[in-house]
PDB file of C-alpha atoms in Angstrom:
ATOM      1  CA  ILE A   1     114.433 102.194  96.672  1.00 45.00           C
ATOM      2  CA  ILE A   2     114.414 100.226  99.958  1.00 46.00           C
ATOM      3  CA  ILE A   3     117.408  97.950 100.353  1.00 45.00           C
ATOM      4  CA  SER A   4     117.837  95.947 103.663  1.00 45.00           C
ATOM      5  CA  GLY A   5     115.470  98.464 105.628  1.00 47.00           C
ATOM      6  CA  THR A   6     117.692 101.447 104.469  1.00 47.00           C
ATOM      7  CA  PHE A   7     116.172 104.360 102.051  1.00 46.00           C
ATOM      8  CA  HIS A   8     118.504 105.259  99.205  1.00 45.00           C
ATOM      9  CA  THR A   9     118.313 107.881  96.585  1.00 45.00           C
ATOM     10  CA  TYR A  10     118.035 107.529  93.089  1.00 45.00           C
ATOM     11  CA  ALA A  11     117.594 109.575  89.657  1.00 46.00           C
ATOM     12  CA  SER A  12     115.485 108.797  86.720  1.00 48.00           C
ATOM     13  CA  THR A  13     115.652 110.419  83.319  1.00 50.00           C
ATOM     14  CA  ASN A  14     112.127 111.109  81.622  1.00 53.00           C
ATOM     15  CA  THR A  15     111.600 111.961  77.921  1.00 53.00           C
ATOM     16  CA  MET A  16     109.654 115.062  77.912  1.00 52.00           C
ATOM     17  CA  GLY A  17     107.878 116.739  74.831  1.00 54.00           C
ATOM     18  CA  LYS A  18     110.080 118.110  71.951  1.00 57.00           C
ATOM     19  CA  GLY A  19     112.924 115.939  72.639  1.00 56.00           C
ATOM     20  CA  GLY A  20     113.948 117.746  75.933  1.00 55.00           C
ATOM     21  CA  GLN A  21     114.943 115.528  79.080  1.00 56.00           C
ATOM     22  CA  SER A  22     114.313 116.228  82.741  1.00 56.00           C
ATOM     23  CA  VAL A  23     116.296 114.787  85.426  1.00 53.00           C
ATOM     24  CA  GLN A  24     114.099 113.649  88.609  1.00 54.00           C
ATOM     25  CA  SER A  25     115.944 112.912  91.724  1.00 50.00           C
ATOM     26  CA  SER A  26     113.943 111.332  94.712  1.00 50.00           C
ATOM     27  CA  SER A  27     115.254 111.356  98.500  1.00 54.00           C
ATOM     28  CA  ARG A  28     113.631 108.727 100.805  1.00 56.00           C
ATOM     29  CA  ASN A  29     115.570 110.138 103.693  1.00 60.00           C
ATOM     30  CA  ASP A  30     113.127 113.066 104.724  1.00 69.00           C
ATOM     31  CA  ILE A  31     110.226 110.285 105.123  1.00 76.00           C
ATOM     32  CA  LYS A  32     108.861 110.239 108.952  1.00 79.00           C
ATOM     33  CA  THR A  33     108.032 107.062 110.401  1.00 83.00           C
ATOM     34  CA  THR A  34     107.038 105.801 113.921  1.00 84.00           C
ATOM     35  CA  LYS A  35     109.035 103.765 115.865  1.00 86.00           C
ATOM     36  CA  ASP A  36     107.471 100.451 114.475  1.00 87.00           C
ATOM     37  CA  GLY A  37     108.187 101.542 110.852  1.00 85.00           C
ATOM     38  CA  HIS A  38     104.831 103.106 110.073  1.00 89.00           C
ATOM     39  CA  TRP A  39     104.669 106.038 107.578  1.00 87.00           C
ATOM     40  CA  VAL A  40     103.648 109.398 108.956  1.00 86.00           C
ATOM     41  CA  SER A  41     101.770 111.812 106.695  1.00 82.00           C
ATOM     42  CA  PRO A  42     103.669 115.263 106.551  1.00 81.00           C
ATOM     43  CA  TYR A  43     100.345 117.026 106.685  1.00 82.00           C
ATOM     44  CA  ASN A  44      99.250 118.094 110.166  1.00 83.00           C
ATOM     45  CA  PRO A  45      95.812 119.620 109.966  1.00 82.00           C
ATOM     46  CA  LEU A  46      96.318 121.334 113.358  1.00 87.00           C
ATOM     47  CA  ASP A  47      99.228 123.355 112.252  1.00 86.00           C
ATOM     48  CA  PRO A  48      98.575 127.043 111.977  1.00 88.00           C
ATOM     49  CA  LYS A  49     100.782 126.999 108.759  1.00 88.00           C
ATOM     50  CA  ALA A  50      98.757 124.111 107.095  1.00 86.00           C
ATOM     51  CA  PRO A  51      96.976 124.900 103.780  1.00 86.00           C
ATOM     52  CA  ALA A  52      93.341 124.895 104.167  1.00 86.00           C
ATOM     53  CA  LEU A  53      91.343 122.070 102.910  1.00 86.00           C
ATOM     54  CA  PRO A  54      88.439 122.447 100.699  1.00 91.00           C
ATOM     55  CA  SER A  55      84.824 122.775 102.263  1.00 93.00           C
ATOM     56  CA  LYS A  56      81.976 120.333 101.510  1.00 95.00           C
ATOM     57  CA  GLY A  57      80.366 122.984  99.460  1.00 94.00           C
ATOM     58  CA  GLU A  58      83.596 123.613  97.403  1.00 94.00           C
ATOM     59  CA  ILE A  59      83.969 120.080  96.537  1.00 94.00           C
ATOM     60  CA  LYS A  60      80.146 119.583  95.663  1.00 93.00           C
ATOM     61  CA  ALA A  61      80.622 122.607  93.158  1.00 94.00           C
ATOM     62  CA  VAL A  62      83.297 121.175  91.157  1.00 95.00           C
ATOM     63  CA  ILE A  63      81.142 117.888  90.629  1.00 94.00           C
ATOM     64  CA  PRO A  64      79.097 117.935  87.555  1.00 94.00           C
ATOM     65  CA  LYS A  65      75.541 118.520  88.107  1.00 92.00           C
ATOM     66  CA  GLU A  66      74.423 115.171  86.259  1.00 91.00           C
ATOM     67  CA  CYS A  67      76.087 113.285  89.022  1.00 89.00           C
ATOM     68  CA  PHE A  68      73.038 114.311  91.403  1.00 90.00           C
ATOM     69  CA  GLU A  69      70.184 113.687  89.083  1.00 93.00           C
ATOM     70  CA  ARG A  70      68.311 110.715  90.457  1.00 94.00           C
ATOM     71  CA  SER A  71      67.117 107.984  87.955  1.00 95.00           C
ATOM     72  CA  TYR A  72      64.859 105.008  89.181  1.00 97.00           C
ATOM     73  CA  PHE A  73      66.043 102.908  86.139  1.00 96.00           C
ATOM     74  CA  HIS A  74      69.697 103.453  86.749  1.00 94.00           C
ATOM     75  CA  SER A  75      69.121 102.593  90.383  1.00 96.00           C
ATOM     76  CA  MET A  76      67.159  99.411  89.742  1.00 98.00           C
ATOM     77  CA  TYR A  77      70.141  98.399  87.082  1.00 97.00           C
ATOM     78  CA  PHE A  78      72.457  98.305  90.107  1.00 97.00           C
ATOM     79  CA  VAL A  79      70.203  96.773  92.194  1.00 98.00           C
ATOM     80  CA  ALA A  80      69.590  93.857  89.779  1.00 98.00           C
ATOM     81  CA  ARG A  81      73.356  93.795  88.803  1.00 98.00           C
ATOM     82  CA  ASP A  82      74.316  93.615  92.525  1.00 98.00           C
ATOM     83  CA  THR A  83      71.776  90.701  93.216  1.00 98.00           C
ATOM     84  CA  ALA A  84      72.760  88.752  90.254  1.00 98.00           C
ATOM     85  CA  LEU A  85      76.499  89.095  91.093  1.00 98.00           C
ATOM     86  CA  ALA A  86      75.550  88.095  94.477  1.00 98.00           C
ATOM     87  CA  ALA A  87      73.437  85.013  93.361  1.00 98.00           C
ATOM     88  CA  GLY A  88      76.328  84.193  91.276  1.00 98.00           C
ATOM     89  CA  CYS A  89      78.691  84.001  94.154  1.00 97.00           C
ATOM     90  CA  VAL A  90      76.499  82.051  96.354  1.00 96.00           C
ATOM     91  CA  TYR A  91      75.911  79.580  93.318  1.00 96.00           C
ATOM     92  CA  ILE A  92      79.717  79.034  92.881  1.00 96.00           C
ATOM     93  CA  ALA A  93      80.403  78.860  96.458  1.00 94.00           C
ATOM     94  CA  HIS A  94      77.597  76.029  96.842  1.00 92.00           C
ATOM     95  CA  GLN A  95      78.896  74.017  93.734  1.00 91.00           C
ATOM     96  CA  THR A  96      82.431  73.963  94.927  1.00 92.00           C
ATOM     97  CA  LEU A  97      82.481  73.969  98.682  1.00 90.00           C
ATOM     98  CA  SER A  98      81.523  70.910 100.357  1.00 81.00           C
ATOM     99  CA  THR A  99      79.926  70.397 103.886  1.00 78.00           C
ATOM    100  CA  ASP A 100      80.499  66.828 103.803  1.00 79.00           C
ATOM    101  CA  VAL A 101      82.417  65.277 106.727  1.00 73.00           C
ATOM    102  CA  PRO A 102      85.001  62.605 105.592  1.00 72.00           C
ATOM    103  CA  ALA A 103      83.887  59.083 106.634  1.00 72.00           C
ATOM    104  CA  ASP A 104      87.263  58.680 108.317  1.00 74.00           C
ATOM    105  CA  LEU A 105      86.736  61.627 110.884  1.00 69.00           C
ATOM    106  CA  ALA A 106      83.184  60.864 111.300  1.00 64.00           C
ATOM    107  CA  SER A 107      83.594  57.407 112.578  1.00 67.00           C
ATOM    108  CA  VAL A 108      84.008  56.789 116.452  1.00 68.00           C
ATOM    109  CA  ASP A 109      86.270  53.951 116.150  1.00 60.00           C
TER     110      ASP A 109
END
């Protein structure tokens, strides 16, 4: 919880299965920030002790094969849907917004 720019710790109680309870405490004092207050990730990929990230091949291997199957009709559905949504947005904008200049602003007097 952030109160007036300082971090405070808190504990919350969660009910677990079969009636047990766990207490989770969270401390925000160990969060790194820059001079202007932006959050800094604790992960440093250049650190030799950093865990290895998965490769593209490993990520692709866990995605189901049907996600890579091409379908002309499925693609055309998305084209038609997106075109209809864009046309609807243009129609609504055209109906609600006006480019007419008020008469009192247009007069030179």
